[in-house]
mmCIF file of C-alpha atoms in Angstrom:
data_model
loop_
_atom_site.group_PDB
_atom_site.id
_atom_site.type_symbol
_atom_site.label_atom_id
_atom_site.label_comp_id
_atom_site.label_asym_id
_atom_site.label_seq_id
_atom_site.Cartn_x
_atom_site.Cartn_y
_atom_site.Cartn_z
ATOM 1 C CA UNK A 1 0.000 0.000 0.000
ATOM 2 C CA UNK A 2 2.759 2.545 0.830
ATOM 3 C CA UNK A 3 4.206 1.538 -2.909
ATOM 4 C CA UNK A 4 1.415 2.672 -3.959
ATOM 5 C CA UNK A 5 1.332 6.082 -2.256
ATOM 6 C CA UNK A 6 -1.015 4.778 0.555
ATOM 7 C CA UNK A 7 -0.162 6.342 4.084
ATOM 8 C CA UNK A 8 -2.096 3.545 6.602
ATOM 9 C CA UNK A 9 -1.447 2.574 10.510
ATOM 10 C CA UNK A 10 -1.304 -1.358 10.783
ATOM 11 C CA UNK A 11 -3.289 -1.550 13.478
ATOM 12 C CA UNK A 12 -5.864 -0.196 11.147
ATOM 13 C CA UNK A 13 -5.574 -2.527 8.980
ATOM 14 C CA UNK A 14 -5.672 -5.245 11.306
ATOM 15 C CA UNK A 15 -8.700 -3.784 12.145
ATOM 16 C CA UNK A 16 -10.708 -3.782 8.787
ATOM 17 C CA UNK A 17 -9.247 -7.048 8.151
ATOM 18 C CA UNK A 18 -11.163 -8.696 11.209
ATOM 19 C CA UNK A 19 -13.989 -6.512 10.560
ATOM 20 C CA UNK A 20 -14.005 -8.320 6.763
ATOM 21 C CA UNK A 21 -13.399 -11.964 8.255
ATOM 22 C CA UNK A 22 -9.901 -12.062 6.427
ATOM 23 C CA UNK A 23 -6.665 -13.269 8.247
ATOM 24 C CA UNK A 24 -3.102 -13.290 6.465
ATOM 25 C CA UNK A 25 -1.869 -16.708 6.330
ATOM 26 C CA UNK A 26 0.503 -17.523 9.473
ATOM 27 C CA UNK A 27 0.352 -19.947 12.130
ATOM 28 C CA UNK A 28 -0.674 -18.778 14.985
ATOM 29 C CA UNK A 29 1.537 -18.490 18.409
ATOM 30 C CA UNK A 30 0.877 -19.338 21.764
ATOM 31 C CA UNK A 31 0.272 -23.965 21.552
ATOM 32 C CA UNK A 32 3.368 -24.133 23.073
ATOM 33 C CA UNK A 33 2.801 -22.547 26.378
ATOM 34 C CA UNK A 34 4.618 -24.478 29.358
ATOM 35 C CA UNK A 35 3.595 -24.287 33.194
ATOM 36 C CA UNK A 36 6.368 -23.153 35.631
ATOM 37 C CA UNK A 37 5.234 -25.555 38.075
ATOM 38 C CA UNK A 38 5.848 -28.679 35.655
ATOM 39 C CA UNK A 39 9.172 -30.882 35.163
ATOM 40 C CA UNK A 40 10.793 -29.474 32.117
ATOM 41 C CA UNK A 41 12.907 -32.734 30.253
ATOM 42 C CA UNK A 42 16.126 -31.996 28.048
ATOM 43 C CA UNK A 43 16.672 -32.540 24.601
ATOM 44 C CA UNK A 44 17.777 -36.171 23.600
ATOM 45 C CA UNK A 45 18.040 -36.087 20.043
ATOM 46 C CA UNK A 46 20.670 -34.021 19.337
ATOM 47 C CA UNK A 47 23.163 -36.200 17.547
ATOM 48 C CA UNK A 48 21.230 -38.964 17.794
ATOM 49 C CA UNK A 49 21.440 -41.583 14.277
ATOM 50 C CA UNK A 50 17.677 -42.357 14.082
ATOM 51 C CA UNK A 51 17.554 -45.254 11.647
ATOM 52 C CA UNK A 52 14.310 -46.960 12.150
ATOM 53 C CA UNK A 53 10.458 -46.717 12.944
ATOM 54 C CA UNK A 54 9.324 -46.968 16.810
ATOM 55 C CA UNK A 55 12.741 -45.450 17.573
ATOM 56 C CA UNK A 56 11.341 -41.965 18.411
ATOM 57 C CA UNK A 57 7.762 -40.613 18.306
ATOM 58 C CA UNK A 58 7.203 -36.720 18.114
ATOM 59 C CA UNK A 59 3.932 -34.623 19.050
ATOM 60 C CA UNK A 60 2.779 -31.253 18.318
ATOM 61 C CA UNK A 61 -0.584 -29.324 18.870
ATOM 62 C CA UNK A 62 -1.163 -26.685 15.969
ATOM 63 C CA UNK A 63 -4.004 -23.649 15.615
ATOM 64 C CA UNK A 64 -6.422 -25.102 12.914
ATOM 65 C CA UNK A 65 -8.821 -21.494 11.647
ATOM 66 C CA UNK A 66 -12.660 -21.934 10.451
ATOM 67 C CA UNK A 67 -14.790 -20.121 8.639
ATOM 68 C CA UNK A 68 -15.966 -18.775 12.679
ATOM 69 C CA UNK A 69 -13.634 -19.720 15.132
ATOM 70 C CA UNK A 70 -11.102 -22.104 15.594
ATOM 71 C CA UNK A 71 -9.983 -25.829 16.860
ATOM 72 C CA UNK A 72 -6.503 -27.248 17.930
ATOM 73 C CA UNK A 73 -5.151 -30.178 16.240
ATOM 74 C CA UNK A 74 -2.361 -32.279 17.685
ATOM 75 C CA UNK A 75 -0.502 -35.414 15.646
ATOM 76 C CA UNK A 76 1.642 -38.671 16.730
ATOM 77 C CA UNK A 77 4.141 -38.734 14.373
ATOM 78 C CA UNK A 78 7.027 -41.890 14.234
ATOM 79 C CA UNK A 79 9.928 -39.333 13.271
ATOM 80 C CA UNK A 80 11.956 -42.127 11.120
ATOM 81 C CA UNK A 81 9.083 -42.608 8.622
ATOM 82 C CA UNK A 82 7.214 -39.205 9.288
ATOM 83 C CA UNK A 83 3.798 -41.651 9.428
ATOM 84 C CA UNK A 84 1.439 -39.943 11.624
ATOM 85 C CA UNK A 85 0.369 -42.884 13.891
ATOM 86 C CA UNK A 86 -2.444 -40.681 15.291
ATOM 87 C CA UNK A 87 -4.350 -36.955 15.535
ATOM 88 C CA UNK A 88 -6.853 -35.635 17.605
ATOM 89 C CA UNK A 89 -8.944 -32.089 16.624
ATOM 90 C CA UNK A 90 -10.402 -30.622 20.028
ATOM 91 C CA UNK A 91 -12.497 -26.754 20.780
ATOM 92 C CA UNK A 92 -9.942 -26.308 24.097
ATOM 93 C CA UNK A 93 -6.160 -26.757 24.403
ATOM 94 C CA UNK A 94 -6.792 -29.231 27.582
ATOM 95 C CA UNK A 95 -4.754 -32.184 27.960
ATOM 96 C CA UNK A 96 -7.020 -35.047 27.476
ATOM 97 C CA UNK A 97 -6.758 -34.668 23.650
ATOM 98 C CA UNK A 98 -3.661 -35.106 23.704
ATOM 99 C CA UNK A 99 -3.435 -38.444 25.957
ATOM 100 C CA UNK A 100 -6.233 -39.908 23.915
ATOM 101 C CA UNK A 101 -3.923 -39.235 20.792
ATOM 102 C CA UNK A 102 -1.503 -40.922 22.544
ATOM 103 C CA UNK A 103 -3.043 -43.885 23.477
ATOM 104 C CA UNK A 104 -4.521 -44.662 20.417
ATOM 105 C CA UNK A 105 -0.662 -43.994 18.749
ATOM 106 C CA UNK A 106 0.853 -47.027 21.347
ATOM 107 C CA UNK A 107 -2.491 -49.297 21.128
ATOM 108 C CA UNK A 108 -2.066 -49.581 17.326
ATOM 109 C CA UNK A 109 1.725 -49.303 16.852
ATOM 110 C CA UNK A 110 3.425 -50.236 20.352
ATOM 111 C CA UNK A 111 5.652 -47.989 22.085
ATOM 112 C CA UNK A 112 8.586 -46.015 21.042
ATOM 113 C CA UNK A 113 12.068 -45.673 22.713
ATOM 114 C CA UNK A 114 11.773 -42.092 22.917
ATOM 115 C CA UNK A 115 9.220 -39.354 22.793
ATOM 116 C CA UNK A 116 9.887 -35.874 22.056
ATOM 117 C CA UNK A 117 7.570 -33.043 22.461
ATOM 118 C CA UNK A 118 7.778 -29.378 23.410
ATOM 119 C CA UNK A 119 7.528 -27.858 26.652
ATOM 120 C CA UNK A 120 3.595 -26.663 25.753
ATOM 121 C CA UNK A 121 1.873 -27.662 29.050
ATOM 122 C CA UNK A 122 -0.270 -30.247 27.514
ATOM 123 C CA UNK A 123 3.027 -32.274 27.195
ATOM 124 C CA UNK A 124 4.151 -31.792 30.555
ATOM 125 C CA UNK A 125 0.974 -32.668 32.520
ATOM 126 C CA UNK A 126 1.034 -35.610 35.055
ATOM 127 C CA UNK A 127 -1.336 -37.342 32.781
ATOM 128 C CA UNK A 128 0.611 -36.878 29.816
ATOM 129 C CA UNK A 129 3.852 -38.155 31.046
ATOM 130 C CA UNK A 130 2.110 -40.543 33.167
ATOM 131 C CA UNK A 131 0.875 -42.573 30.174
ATOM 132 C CA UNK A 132 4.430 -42.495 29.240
ATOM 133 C CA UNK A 133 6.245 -43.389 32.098
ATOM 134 C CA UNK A 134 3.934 -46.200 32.437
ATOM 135 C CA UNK A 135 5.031 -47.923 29.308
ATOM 136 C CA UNK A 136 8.754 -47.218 29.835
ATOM 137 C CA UNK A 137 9.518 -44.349 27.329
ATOM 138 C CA UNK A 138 12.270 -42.217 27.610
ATOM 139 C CA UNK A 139 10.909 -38.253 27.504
ATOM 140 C CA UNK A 140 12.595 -35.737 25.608
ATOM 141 C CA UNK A 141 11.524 -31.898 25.053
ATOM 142 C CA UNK A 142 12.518 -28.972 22.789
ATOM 143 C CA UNK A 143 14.695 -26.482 24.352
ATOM 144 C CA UNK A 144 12.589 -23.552 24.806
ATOM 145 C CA UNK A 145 11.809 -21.242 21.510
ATOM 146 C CA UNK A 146 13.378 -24.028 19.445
ATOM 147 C CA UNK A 147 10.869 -25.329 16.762
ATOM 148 C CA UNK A 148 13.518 -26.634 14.891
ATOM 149 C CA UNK A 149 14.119 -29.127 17.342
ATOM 150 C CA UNK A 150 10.804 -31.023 16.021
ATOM 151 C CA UNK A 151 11.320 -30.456 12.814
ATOM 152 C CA UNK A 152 9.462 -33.108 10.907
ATOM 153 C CA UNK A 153 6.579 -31.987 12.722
ATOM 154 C CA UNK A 154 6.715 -28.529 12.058
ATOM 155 C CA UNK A 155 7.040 -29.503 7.843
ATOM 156 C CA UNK A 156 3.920 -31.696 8.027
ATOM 157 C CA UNK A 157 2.101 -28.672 9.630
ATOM 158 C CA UNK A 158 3.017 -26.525 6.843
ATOM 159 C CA UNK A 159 1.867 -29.175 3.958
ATOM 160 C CA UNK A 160 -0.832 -29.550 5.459
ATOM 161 C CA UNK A 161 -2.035 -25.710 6.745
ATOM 162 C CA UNK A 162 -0.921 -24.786 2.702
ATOM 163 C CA UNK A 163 -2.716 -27.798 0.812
ATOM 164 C CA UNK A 164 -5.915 -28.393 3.003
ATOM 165 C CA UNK A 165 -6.495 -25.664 5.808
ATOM 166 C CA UNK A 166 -6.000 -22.948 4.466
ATOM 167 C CA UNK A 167 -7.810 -23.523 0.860
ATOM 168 C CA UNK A 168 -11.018 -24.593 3.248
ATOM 169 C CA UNK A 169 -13.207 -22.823 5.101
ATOM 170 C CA UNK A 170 -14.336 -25.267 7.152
ATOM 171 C CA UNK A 171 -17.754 -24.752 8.782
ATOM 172 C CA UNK A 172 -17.539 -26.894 11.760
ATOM 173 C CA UNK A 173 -15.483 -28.932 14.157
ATOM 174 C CA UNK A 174 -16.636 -32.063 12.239
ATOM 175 C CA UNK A 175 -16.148 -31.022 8.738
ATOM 176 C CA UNK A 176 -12.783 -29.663 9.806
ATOM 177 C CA UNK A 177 -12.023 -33.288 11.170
ATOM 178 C CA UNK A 178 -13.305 -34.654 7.891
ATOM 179 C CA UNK A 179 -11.202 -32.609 5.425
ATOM 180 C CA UNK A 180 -7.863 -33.045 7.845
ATOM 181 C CA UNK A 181 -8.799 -36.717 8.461
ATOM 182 C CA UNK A 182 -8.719 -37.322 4.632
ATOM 183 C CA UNK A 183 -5.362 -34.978 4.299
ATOM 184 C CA UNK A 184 -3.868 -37.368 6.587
ATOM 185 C CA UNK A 185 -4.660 -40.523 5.033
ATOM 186 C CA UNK A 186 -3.355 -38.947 1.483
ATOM 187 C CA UNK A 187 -0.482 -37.823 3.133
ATOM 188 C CA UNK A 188 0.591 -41.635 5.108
ATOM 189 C CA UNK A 189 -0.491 -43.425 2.092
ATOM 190 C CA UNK A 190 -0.121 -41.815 -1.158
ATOM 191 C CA UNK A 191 2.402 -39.188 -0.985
ATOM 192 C CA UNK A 192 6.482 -40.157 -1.512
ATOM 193 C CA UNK A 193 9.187 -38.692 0.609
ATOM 194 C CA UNK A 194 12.367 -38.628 -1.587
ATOM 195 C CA UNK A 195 14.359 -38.804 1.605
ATOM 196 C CA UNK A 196 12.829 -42.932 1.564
ATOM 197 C CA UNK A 197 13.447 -42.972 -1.811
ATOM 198 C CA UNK A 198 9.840 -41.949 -2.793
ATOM 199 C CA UNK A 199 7.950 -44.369 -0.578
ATOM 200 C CA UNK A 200 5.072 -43.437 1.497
ATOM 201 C CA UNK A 201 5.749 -42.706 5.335
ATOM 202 C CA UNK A 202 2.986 -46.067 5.790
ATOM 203 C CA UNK A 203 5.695 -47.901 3.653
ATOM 204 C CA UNK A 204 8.801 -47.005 4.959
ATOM 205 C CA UNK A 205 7.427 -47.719 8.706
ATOM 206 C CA UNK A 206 5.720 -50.968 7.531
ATOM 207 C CA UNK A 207 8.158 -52.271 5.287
ATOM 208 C CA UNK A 208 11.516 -51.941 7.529
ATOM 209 C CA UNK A 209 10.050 -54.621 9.699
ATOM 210 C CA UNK A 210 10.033 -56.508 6.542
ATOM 211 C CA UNK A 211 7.010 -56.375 6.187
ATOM 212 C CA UNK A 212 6.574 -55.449 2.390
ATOM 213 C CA UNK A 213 8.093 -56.839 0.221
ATOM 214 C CA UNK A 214 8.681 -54.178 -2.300
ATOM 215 C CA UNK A 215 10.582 -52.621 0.398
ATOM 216 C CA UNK A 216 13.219 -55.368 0.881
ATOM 217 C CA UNK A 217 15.743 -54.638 -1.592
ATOM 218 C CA UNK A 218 16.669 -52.280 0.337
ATOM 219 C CA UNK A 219 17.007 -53.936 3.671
ATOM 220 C CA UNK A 220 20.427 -56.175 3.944
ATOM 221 C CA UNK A 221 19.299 -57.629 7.138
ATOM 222 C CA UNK A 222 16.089 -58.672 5.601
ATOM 223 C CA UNK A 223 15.846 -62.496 4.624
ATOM 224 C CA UNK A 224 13.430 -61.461 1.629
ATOM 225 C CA UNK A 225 16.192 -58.920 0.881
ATOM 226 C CA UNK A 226 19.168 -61.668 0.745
ATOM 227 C CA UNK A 227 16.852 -63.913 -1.257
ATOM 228 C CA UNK A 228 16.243 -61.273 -3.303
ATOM 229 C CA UNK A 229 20.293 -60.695 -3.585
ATOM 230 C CA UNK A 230 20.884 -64.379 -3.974
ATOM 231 C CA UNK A 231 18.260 -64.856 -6.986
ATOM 232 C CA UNK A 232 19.726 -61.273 -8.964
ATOM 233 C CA UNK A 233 23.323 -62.896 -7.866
ATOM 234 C CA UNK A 234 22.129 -66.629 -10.069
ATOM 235 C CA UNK A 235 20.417 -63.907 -12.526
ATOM 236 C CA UNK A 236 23.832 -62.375 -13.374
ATOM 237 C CA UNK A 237 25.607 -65.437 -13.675
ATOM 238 C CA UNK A 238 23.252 -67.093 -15.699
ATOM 239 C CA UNK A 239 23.559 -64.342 -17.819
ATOM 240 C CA UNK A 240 27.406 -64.060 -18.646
ATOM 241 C CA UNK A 241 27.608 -67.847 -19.088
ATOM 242 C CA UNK A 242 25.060 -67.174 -21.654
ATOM 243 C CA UNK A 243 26.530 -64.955 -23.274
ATOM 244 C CA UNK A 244 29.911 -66.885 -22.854
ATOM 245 C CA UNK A 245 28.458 -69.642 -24.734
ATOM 246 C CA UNK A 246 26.873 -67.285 -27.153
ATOM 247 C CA UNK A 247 30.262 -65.777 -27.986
ATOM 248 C CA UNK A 248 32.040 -68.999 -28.450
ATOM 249 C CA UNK A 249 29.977 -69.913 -30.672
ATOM 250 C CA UNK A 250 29.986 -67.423 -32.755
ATOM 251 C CA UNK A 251 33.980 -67.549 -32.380
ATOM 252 C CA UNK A 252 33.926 -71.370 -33.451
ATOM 253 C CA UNK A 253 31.701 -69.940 -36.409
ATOM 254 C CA UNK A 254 33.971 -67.383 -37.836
ATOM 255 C CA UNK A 255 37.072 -69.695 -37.560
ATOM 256 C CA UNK A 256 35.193 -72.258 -39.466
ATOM 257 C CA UNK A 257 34.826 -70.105 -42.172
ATOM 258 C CA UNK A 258 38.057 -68.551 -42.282
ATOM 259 C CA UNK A 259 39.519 -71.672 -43.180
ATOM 260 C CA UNK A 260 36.728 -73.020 -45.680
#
């Protein structure tokens, strides 16, 4: 606007912009707020090699806008494979969304080794790290401010804000539940990650465990991956001795008629 010669306070803006029912598109702040009363964990993936699925879970709650209103959305993701094992949408930013999430995540894929979330009080509620305690985990937070520090996370937030949120107004809590349920499902089963060589995230965390077979090749500990080795390994031999044969006979050929 000031380009264009347009002298205008922001606040005003702002203002009109509510006043129209039009937002810029940003995340919103303020899922992440922690509790000074609660245990604050350190960071324990910081040099860490993570090199399969159910090695470390991650959790996030983001700000999900509506056509009136808002919800909160928070996602179990497995941070080898970037599946999401499980998601929640909830009206409050309470913790029992959040548990539930997680529940469902270890009833349907077992436990991981270690679970890393922010220091957003949801995380750091009795109940929270009760259910995780329980079952042995190992907790791990963000240091404070640091997004980067769940990464993965963050990424499938922005896909999915950018290709489904923001392009819908939803109406409701439901249809807003609906439209991010069927994101979710494109997203684990349909889209490729080059990083996995352009396998799904339902793939790569299936298919490690051997699993799926397509996956195997790429597995060395994998007995369908050695079978596969041992049958390309017979493949190539068969091949040159072919080819051996082939050649010698067409040596034996040309001789012949050399000395015709």
């Amino acid at each position: 606007m000031r380009r264009d010669g347009l002298v205008v306070n922001r606040k005003r803006v702002k203002r009109l912009m509510r006043v129209m029912g039009i937002e810029a598109i940003y995340q919103k702040p303020n899922t992440s707020l922690g509790h000074p009363a609660h245990k604050v964990y350190p960071y324990l993936l910081r040099g860490l090699a993570i090199g399969r699925p159910n090695q470390v879970w991650c959790a996030d709650i983001t700000y999900v806008p509506m056509a009136k209103g808002f919800v909160y959305l928070v996602a179990v993701m497995d941070w080898f494979s970037r599946r999401v094992l499980s998601w929640r949408v909830s009206i409050t930013m309470d913790s029992g969304f959040c548990v539930a999430a997680l529940r469902e995540a270890m009833e349907q894929h077992g436990r991981p080794e270690i679970f890393n979330t922010d220091q957003g009080v949801q995380f750091t509620s009795a109940d929270f790290l009760a259910e995780l305690d329980g079952e042995g985990v190992r907790i791990s937070m963000d240091g404070k401010g640091r997004y980067l520090d769940n990464i993965f996370i963050e990424r499938l937030w922005r896909s999915l804000k950018y290709e489904e949120i923001f392009l819908k107004a939803y109406a409701s809590p439901a249809e807003a539940r609906g439209g991010i349920g069927a994101w979710l499902t494109f997203y684990n089963d349909e889209r490729p990650h080059q990083t996995h060589g352009y396998r799904t995230p339902r793939e790569v965390f299936t298919g490690v465990a051997c699993g799926h077979v397509d996956n195997a090749s790429t597995l060395t500990t994998c007995p369908q991956a050695q079978q596969k080795q041992e049958n390309a390994f017979i493949i190539i031999n068969s091949k040159v001795s072919i080819e051996a044969v082939t050649s010698g006979r067409a040596g034996d050929r040309e001789m012949g008629k050399s000395l015709s």
